[in-house]
Amino acid sequence: MPAPERLPAPGVTATGEQEELLARGELTVVGRIREASNAVLLCTVAYGGVTADCVYKPVKGERPLWDFPDGSLAQREVAAYLVSEATGWGLVPATVLRDGPYGEGMVQRWIDAAEEDGATPAGGLLALVEGEEAGEGWKPVALAEVGEGRTALLVHADDERLRRLSVLDAVINNGDRKGGHLLPAADGRLYGIDHGVTFHTEDKLRTLLWGWAGEPLTDEARAVLATLAAELADGAPLATRLAELITAVELAAVRGRVEQLLRTGTHPEPSGQWPSIPWPPV
């Protein structure tokens, strides 16, 4: 019997084919990612002679959160993927909701992150610099304590991939955009992962990507948001699929955030009601 074909890197195989593999394939648990706060299992998935690595997060392994309904994080991860696909930016790996060895859960395509440059986390997208100036090619985020009474300026790259991700986070109200959730792939694409803490009706945006706060949105972002607004209308396919994953009031809040971004034409700023940066930040 011939060996199963290994699925090429994301972007090479059509998104629909990746979804089919994840949804219909046989899941085999390989191990557990112990650094995660919830149960995160590394698996292989095989279907039609093709295999790939993936992440499986069973609902049973979710830790209850005081501000989110129990057992809803997996659905939110899938909803974030659907919104990402609707933007056309492809910022979230293929993600499905399905049954697995430990019950229903989220299954997401595994992304091999590119080698870090040894000096900065997240593949050179984040850095700590001395002084109060970010420097050319960087955007300031906040001052951070680095020990012995010293501070450094936390900065992120002035990168269009990050800028797109900051817009997506604003739409889905991402409450946990850490540096470790940024995965630059070897093919130059950037992926964001861990979107369980999203779609809350209250403003809970917590992110390391505040560098564009208050700045005008790009023409591209405004065009994408206008298209997204149409796809979120009642009866539109995206709205119908999201209604199966998040509540009606949460879906209404998504529409409201898109409308607000279009109305203001600027990147959002911290609300002041919640800590604006997640902890730990990386």
mmCIF file of C-alpha atoms in Angstrom:
data_model
loop_
_atom_site.group_PDB
_atom_site.id
_atom_site.type_symbol
_atom_site.label_atom_id
_atom_site.label_comp_id
_atom_site.label_asym_id
_atom_site.label_seq_id
_atom_site.Cartn_x
_atom_site.Cartn_y
_atom_site.Cartn_z
ATOM 1 C CA MET A 1 0.000 0.000 0.000
ATOM 2 C CA PRO A 2 1.449 3.421 -0.921
ATOM 3 C CA ALA A 3 2.318 5.805 1.916
ATOM 4 C CA PRO A 4 -0.198 8.615 2.520
ATOM 5 C CA GLU A 5 0.525 11.883 0.753
ATOM 6 C CA ARG A 6 1.627 14.671 3.084
ATOM 7 C CA LEU A 7 -0.444 17.803 2.676
ATOM 8 C CA PRO A 8 1.594 20.722 1.292
ATOM 9 C CA ALA A 9 2.008 23.953 3.195
ATOM 10 C CA PRO A 10 -1.082 26.139 3.713
ATOM 11 C CA GLY A 11 -1.767 28.270 0.668
ATOM 12 C CA VAL A 12 -0.687 25.499 -1.711
ATOM 13 C CA THR A 13 -3.780 23.346 -1.173
ATOM 14 C CA ALA A 14 -7.211 24.950 -1.571
ATOM 15 C CA THR A 15 -8.854 26.062 1.644
ATOM 16 C CA GLY A 16 -11.914 23.925 0.938
ATOM 17 C CA GLU A 17 -9.747 20.829 0.655
ATOM 18 C CA GLN A 18 -8.072 21.627 3.969
ATOM 19 C CA GLU A 19 -11.466 22.020 5.634
ATOM 20 C CA GLU A 20 -12.654 18.696 4.205
ATOM 21 C CA LEU A 21 -9.533 16.932 5.446
ATOM 22 C CA LEU A 22 -9.933 18.404 8.932
ATOM 23 C CA ALA A 23 -13.659 17.719 9.097
ATOM 24 C CA ARG A 24 -13.744 14.186 7.672
ATOM 25 C CA GLY A 25 -10.303 12.783 8.370
ATOM 26 C CA GLU A 26 -9.371 10.287 11.041
ATOM 27 C CA LEU A 27 -7.828 12.041 14.044
ATOM 28 C CA THR A 28 -4.933 10.395 15.852
ATOM 29 C CA VAL A 29 -3.645 12.043 19.018
ATOM 30 C CA VAL A 30 0.140 12.368 19.041
ATOM 31 C CA GLY A 31 0.693 14.370 22.213
ATOM 32 C CA ARG A 32 -0.370 17.308 24.356
ATOM 33 C CA ILE A 33 0.859 20.897 24.218
ATOM 34 C CA ARG A 34 1.318 21.459 27.937
ATOM 35 C CA GLU A 35 2.066 25.184 27.800
ATOM 36 C CA ALA A 36 -1.560 25.911 26.879
ATOM 37 C CA SER A 37 -4.069 26.898 29.563
ATOM 38 C CA ASN A 38 -6.749 24.617 28.058
ATOM 39 C CA ALA A 39 -6.407 21.089 26.716
ATOM 40 C CA VAL A 40 -4.602 21.337 23.368
ATOM 41 C CA LEU A 41 -3.771 18.075 21.604
ATOM 42 C CA LEU A 42 -1.376 17.680 18.705
ATOM 43 C CA CYS A 43 -2.838 15.239 16.190
ATOM 44 C CA THR A 44 -2.485 13.864 12.729
ATOM 45 C CA VAL A 45 -5.503 13.778 10.444
ATOM 46 C CA ALA A 46 -5.798 11.419 7.464
ATOM 47 C CA TYR A 47 -8.387 11.317 4.701
ATOM 48 C CA GLY A 48 -8.341 10.164 1.097
ATOM 49 C CA GLY A 49 -4.657 9.250 1.159
ATOM 50 C CA VAL A 50 -3.624 12.661 2.523
ATOM 51 C CA THR A 51 -2.310 13.354 6.028
ATOM 52 C CA ALA A 52 -1.523 16.544 7.893
ATOM 53 C CA ASP A 53 -0.703 17.754 11.376
ATOM 54 C CA CYS A 54 -3.395 19.599 13.299
ATOM 55 C CA VAL A 55 -4.430 20.875 16.703
ATOM 56 C CA TYR A 56 -7.502 19.491 18.477
ATOM 57 C CA LYS A 57 -9.056 21.412 21.372
ATOM 58 C CA PRO A 58 -11.903 19.379 22.877
ATOM 59 C CA VAL A 59 -14.695 21.347 24.541
ATOM 60 C CA LYS A 60 -14.336 19.081 27.589
ATOM 61 C CA GLY A 61 -10.812 20.434 28.096
ATOM 62 C CA GLU A 62 -11.831 24.101 28.269
ATOM 63 C CA ARG A 63 -11.358 25.933 31.554
ATOM 64 C CA PRO A 64 -14.465 27.907 32.540
ATOM 65 C CA LEU A 65 -14.154 31.698 32.190
ATOM 66 C CA TRP A 66 -16.217 34.108 34.265
ATOM 67 C CA ASP A 67 -17.063 36.327 31.288
ATOM 68 C CA PHE A 68 -17.688 33.705 28.569
ATOM 69 C CA PRO A 69 -20.303 30.928 28.469
ATOM 70 C CA ASP A 70 -18.851 27.526 29.352
ATOM 71 C CA GLY A 71 -18.058 25.285 26.412
ATOM 72 C CA SER A 72 -18.121 28.055 23.813
ATOM 73 C CA LEU A 73 -14.429 28.670 23.058
ATOM 74 C CA ALA A 74 -14.191 26.092 20.259
ATOM 75 C CA GLN A 75 -17.133 27.684 18.439
ATOM 76 C CA ARG A 76 -15.498 31.106 18.740
ATOM 77 C CA GLU A 77 -12.295 29.781 17.192
ATOM 78 C CA VAL A 78 -14.259 28.543 14.186
ATOM 79 C CA ALA A 79 -16.178 31.819 13.955
ATOM 80 C CA ALA A 80 -12.891 33.765 13.909
ATOM 81 C CA TYR A 81 -11.694 31.605 11.032
ATOM 82 C CA LEU A 82 -14.890 32.240 9.070
ATOM 83 C CA VAL A 83 -14.560 36.003 9.486
ATOM 84 C CA SER A 84 -10.891 35.829 8.491
ATOM 85 C CA GLU A 85 -11.813 33.943 5.323
ATOM 86 C CA ALA A 86 -14.505 36.496 4.539
ATOM 87 C CA THR A 87 -11.906 39.281 4.594
ATOM 88 C CA GLY A 88 -9.863 37.438 1.962
ATOM 89 C CA TRP A 89 -6.721 37.918 4.035
ATOM 90 C CA GLY A 90 -6.444 34.271 5.172
ATOM 91 C CA LEU A 91 -5.003 35.186 8.573
ATOM 92 C CA VAL A 92 -6.314 32.162 10.501
ATOM 93 C CA PRO A 93 -5.408 28.541 9.667
ATOM 94 C CA ALA A 94 -8.227 26.326 8.400
ATOM 95 C CA THR A 95 -10.462 25.526 11.386
ATOM 96 C CA VAL A 96 -13.522 23.284 11.812
ATOM 97 C CA LEU A 97 -15.825 22.089 14.581
ATOM 98 C CA ARG A 98 -16.185 18.329 14.747
ATOM 99 C CA ASP A 99 -16.311 15.245 16.926
ATOM 100 C CA GLY A 100 -12.986 13.737 17.993
ATOM 101 C CA PRO A 101 -11.467 11.175 20.354
ATOM 102 C CA TYR A 102 -12.528 13.268 23.374
ATOM 103 C CA GLY A 103 -15.781 14.628 22.047
ATOM 104 C CA GLU A 104 -16.667 17.739 20.092
ATOM 105 C CA GLY A 105 -13.934 20.288 19.674
ATOM 106 C CA MET A 106 -12.082 22.658 17.421
ATOM 107 C CA VAL A 107 -9.623 21.174 14.912
ATOM 108 C CA GLN A 108 -7.163 23.536 13.236
ATOM 109 C CA ARG A 109 -4.422 23.076 10.711
ATOM 110 C CA TRP A 110 -0.972 23.040 12.333
ATOM 111 C CA ILE A 111 1.365 25.809 11.166
ATOM 112 C CA ASP A 112 5.133 25.385 11.256
ATOM 113 C CA ALA A 113 6.393 28.808 12.286
ATOM 114 C CA ALA A 114 9.467 30.167 10.527
ATOM 115 C CA GLU A 115 12.726 30.175 12.459
ATOM 116 C CA GLU A 116 13.062 33.176 14.771
ATOM 117 C CA ASP A 117 15.948 35.505 14.141
ATOM 118 C CA GLY A 118 17.384 34.925 17.622
ATOM 119 C CA ALA A 119 16.970 38.543 18.663
ATOM 120 C CA THR A 120 13.227 39.148 18.745
ATOM 121 C CA PRO A 121 10.143 37.008 19.379
ATOM 122 C CA ALA A 122 7.477 36.129 16.837
ATOM 123 C CA GLY A 123 9.899 35.941 13.937
ATOM 124 C CA GLY A 124 11.182 39.504 14.294
ATOM 125 C CA LEU A 125 7.725 41.084 14.555
ATOM 126 C CA LEU A 126 8.103 42.205 18.197
ATOM 127 C CA ALA A 127 11.002 43.772 20.054
ATOM 128 C CA LEU A 128 12.064 45.653 23.181
ATOM 129 C CA VAL A 129 14.152 48.763 22.511
ATOM 130 C CA GLU A 130 15.852 51.256 24.811
ATOM 131 C CA GLY A 131 14.696 54.850 24.817
ATOM 132 C CA GLU A 132 11.334 56.315 23.881
ATOM 133 C CA GLU A 133 11.553 56.129 20.089
ATOM 134 C CA ALA A 134 10.434 53.045 18.191
ATOM 135 C CA GLY A 135 12.809 53.586 15.291
ATOM 136 C CA GLU A 136 12.220 53.273 11.582
ATOM 137 C CA GLY A 137 10.043 50.325 10.596
ATOM 138 C CA TRP A 138 8.601 49.882 14.093
ATOM 139 C CA LYS A 139 5.478 51.043 15.924
ATOM 140 C CA PRO A 140 5.449 51.779 19.685
ATOM 141 C CA VAL A 141 3.088 49.860 21.969
ATOM 142 C CA ALA A 142 3.965 50.575 25.628
ATOM 143 C CA LEU A 143 6.799 50.837 28.117
ATOM 144 C CA ALA A 144 7.611 47.537 29.812
ATOM 145 C CA GLU A 145 9.544 46.746 32.985
ATOM 146 C CA VAL A 146 12.601 44.628 32.239
ATOM 147 C CA GLY A 147 14.024 44.268 35.758
ATOM 148 C CA GLU A 148 16.310 46.185 38.101
ATOM 149 C CA GLY A 149 14.159 49.279 37.794
ATOM 150 C CA ARG A 150 14.761 49.505 34.049
ATOM 151 C CA THR A 151 12.145 49.933 31.346
ATOM 152 C CA ALA A 152 12.176 49.340 27.617
ATOM 153 C CA LEU A 153 9.803 50.248 24.844
ATOM 154 C CA LEU A 154 7.736 47.373 23.480
ATOM 155 C CA VAL A 155 7.377 47.751 19.716
ATOM 156 C CA HIS A 156 5.973 45.765 16.824
ATOM 157 C CA ALA A 157 6.929 45.830 13.170
ATOM 158 C CA ASP A 158 5.215 48.294 10.858
ATOM 159 C CA ASP A 159 4.108 45.327 8.773
ATOM 160 C CA GLU A 160 1.007 45.211 6.576
ATOM 161 C CA ARG A 161 0.314 41.625 7.677
ATOM 162 C CA LEU A 162 0.159 42.745 11.309
ATOM 163 C CA ARG A 163 -1.965 45.729 10.321
ATOM 164 C CA ARG A 164 -4.496 43.454 8.658
ATOM 165 C CA LEU A 165 -4.505 41.247 11.742
ATOM 166 C CA SER A 166 -5.137 44.287 13.952
ATOM 167 C CA VAL A 167 -8.249 45.046 11.873
ATOM 168 C CA LEU A 168 -9.455 41.449 12.145
ATOM 169 C CA ASP A 169 -8.902 41.550 15.926
ATOM 170 C CA ALA A 170 -10.955 44.735 16.156
ATOM 171 C CA VAL A 171 -13.828 43.070 14.282
ATOM 172 C CA ILE A 172 -13.851 39.886 16.351
ATOM 173 C CA ASN A 173 -13.038 41.733 19.605
ATOM 174 C CA ASN A 174 -10.003 39.608 20.387
ATOM 175 C CA GLY A 175 -9.241 39.671 24.095
ATOM 176 C CA ASP A 176 -5.922 37.824 23.917
ATOM 177 C CA ARG A 177 -3.592 38.800 21.051
ATOM 178 C CA LYS A 178 -0.255 37.723 22.521
ATOM 179 C CA GLY A 179 3.064 37.590 20.720
ATOM 180 C CA GLY A 180 3.021 33.799 20.925
ATOM 181 C CA HIS A 181 -0.178 33.801 18.885
ATOM 182 C CA LEU A 182 1.637 35.240 15.859
ATOM 183 C CA LEU A 183 2.979 32.581 13.506
ATOM 184 C CA PRO A 184 5.047 33.780 10.535
ATOM 185 C CA ALA A 185 5.216 30.902 8.056
ATOM 186 C CA ALA A 186 8.187 30.025 5.876
ATOM 187 C CA ASP A 187 6.265 31.119 2.762
ATOM 188 C CA GLY A 188 5.993 34.692 4.072
ATOM 189 C CA ARG A 189 2.411 34.483 5.259
ATOM 190 C CA LEU A 190 1.400 35.429 8.795
ATOM 191 C CA TYR A 191 -1.157 33.489 10.817
ATOM 192 C CA GLY A 192 -2.892 34.297 14.073
ATOM 193 C CA ILE A 193 -4.025 31.506 16.377
ATOM 194 C CA ASP A 194 -5.877 31.043 19.706
ATOM 195 C CA HIS A 195 -9.147 32.881 19.109
ATOM 196 C CA GLY A 196 -11.279 31.398 21.868
ATOM 197 C CA VAL A 197 -11.579 34.681 23.766
ATOM 198 C CA THR A 198 -13.400 36.604 21.048
ATOM 199 C CA PHE A 199 -16.825 37.962 20.029
ATOM 200 C CA HIS A 200 -17.793 39.303 23.461
ATOM 201 C CA THR A 201 -20.470 41.992 23.379
ATOM 202 C CA GLU A 202 -18.380 44.288 25.624
ATOM 203 C CA ASP A 203 -15.200 45.924 24.373
ATOM 204 C CA LYS A 204 -12.474 43.499 25.476
ATOM 205 C CA LEU A 205 -9.821 44.184 22.841
ATOM 206 C CA ARG A 206 -6.459 43.267 24.400
ATOM 207 C CA THR A 207 -3.557 43.147 21.996
ATOM 208 C CA LEU A 208 0.093 43.890 21.346
ATOM 209 C CA LEU A 209 -0.856 45.509 18.035
ATOM 210 C CA TRP A 210 -1.777 49.000 19.231
ATOM 211 C CA GLY A 211 0.827 50.691 17.041
ATOM 212 C CA TRP A 212 -1.780 52.036 14.596
ATOM 213 C CA ALA A 213 -4.289 53.133 17.274
ATOM 214 C CA GLY A 214 -6.099 56.258 16.128
ATOM 215 C CA GLU A 215 -4.514 56.212 12.674
ATOM 216 C CA PRO A 216 -6.631 56.135 9.494
ATOM 217 C CA LEU A 217 -7.507 52.727 8.135
ATOM 218 C CA THR A 218 -5.956 51.823 4.818
ATOM 219 C CA ASP A 219 -8.069 51.961 1.656
ATOM 220 C CA GLU A 220 -7.760 48.187 1.493
ATOM 221 C CA ALA A 221 -9.108 47.779 5.038
ATOM 222 C CA ARG A 222 -12.067 50.064 4.375
ATOM 223 C CA ALA A 223 -12.949 48.098 1.235
ATOM 224 C CA VAL A 224 -12.695 44.804 3.117
ATOM 225 C CA LEU A 225 -14.870 46.127 5.941
ATOM 226 C CA ALA A 226 -17.507 47.317 3.480
ATOM 227 C CA THR A 227 -17.634 43.848 1.933
ATOM 228 C CA LEU A 228 -17.730 42.277 5.391
ATOM 229 C CA ALA A 229 -20.675 44.477 6.385
ATOM 230 C CA ALA A 230 -22.654 43.120 3.429
ATOM 231 C CA GLU A 231 -21.731 39.529 4.273
ATOM 232 C CA LEU A 232 -22.912 40.030 7.865
ATOM 233 C CA ALA A 233 -26.400 41.111 6.791
ATOM 234 C CA ASP A 234 -29.333 38.932 7.812
ATOM 235 C CA GLY A 235 -29.633 35.938 5.508
ATOM 236 C CA ALA A 236 -26.122 36.264 4.051
ATOM 237 C CA PRO A 237 -24.128 33.002 4.141
ATOM 238 C CA LEU A 238 -21.517 34.298 6.614
ATOM 239 C CA ALA A 239 -24.166 35.614 8.995
ATOM 240 C CA THR A 240 -26.027 32.310 8.811
ATOM 241 C CA ARG A 241 -22.922 30.294 9.658
ATOM 242 C CA LEU A 242 -21.899 32.631 12.478
ATOM 243 C CA ALA A 243 -25.390 32.372 13.978
ATOM 244 C CA GLU A 244 -24.696 28.666 14.547
ATOM 245 C CA LEU A 245 -21.535 29.452 16.535
ATOM 246 C CA ILE A 246 -22.154 32.645 18.532
ATOM 247 C CA THR A 247 -25.260 34.207 20.069
ATOM 248 C CA ALA A 248 -27.598 36.632 18.321
ATOM 249 C CA VAL A 249 -26.436 39.537 20.498
ATOM 250 C CA GLU A 250 -22.802 38.678 19.774
ATOM 251 C CA LEU A 251 -23.509 38.631 16.051
ATOM 252 C CA ALA A 252 -25.196 42.014 16.354
ATOM 253 C CA ALA A 253 -22.111 43.288 18.173
ATOM 254 C CA VAL A 254 -19.880 42.129 15.295
ATOM 255 C CA ARG A 255 -22.040 44.128 12.882
ATOM 256 C CA GLY A 256 -21.805 47.120 15.199
ATOM 257 C CA ARG A 257 -18.010 46.969 15.367
ATOM 258 C CA VAL A 258 -17.715 46.786 11.581
ATOM 259 C CA GLU A 259 -20.074 49.744 11.216
ATOM 260 C CA GLN A 260 -18.104 51.737 13.784
ATOM 261 C CA LEU A 261 -14.804 51.074 12.026
ATOM 262 C CA LEU A 262 -16.326 52.224 8.743
ATOM 263 C CA ARG A 263 -17.877 55.289 10.374
ATOM 264 C CA THR A 264 -14.705 56.452 12.157
ATOM 265 C CA GLY A 265 -12.312 55.311 9.439
ATOM 266 C CA THR A 266 -9.601 54.767 12.037
ATOM 267 C CA HIS A 267 -7.981 51.956 13.985
ATOM 268 C CA PRO A 268 -9.536 51.652 17.465
ATOM 269 C CA GLU A 269 -7.845 52.942 20.594
ATOM 270 C CA PRO A 270 -7.805 51.312 24.053
ATOM 271 C CA SER A 271 -11.139 51.814 25.786
ATOM 272 C CA GLY A 272 -9.684 52.265 29.257
ATOM 273 C CA GLN A 273 -12.265 49.851 30.666
ATOM 274 C CA TRP A 274 -9.981 46.799 30.539
ATOM 275 C CA PRO A 275 -6.228 46.225 30.481
ATOM 276 C CA SER A 276 -5.259 46.944 26.885
ATOM 277 C CA ILE A 277 -2.365 44.447 26.749
ATOM 278 C CA PRO A 278 -2.766 40.715 27.516
ATOM 279 C CA TRP A 279 -0.730 39.018 30.222
ATOM 280 C CA PRO A 280 1.708 37.522 29.727
ATOM 281 C CA PRO A 281 2.275 39.590 26.579
ATOM 282 C CA VAL A 282 4.327 36.916 24.757
#
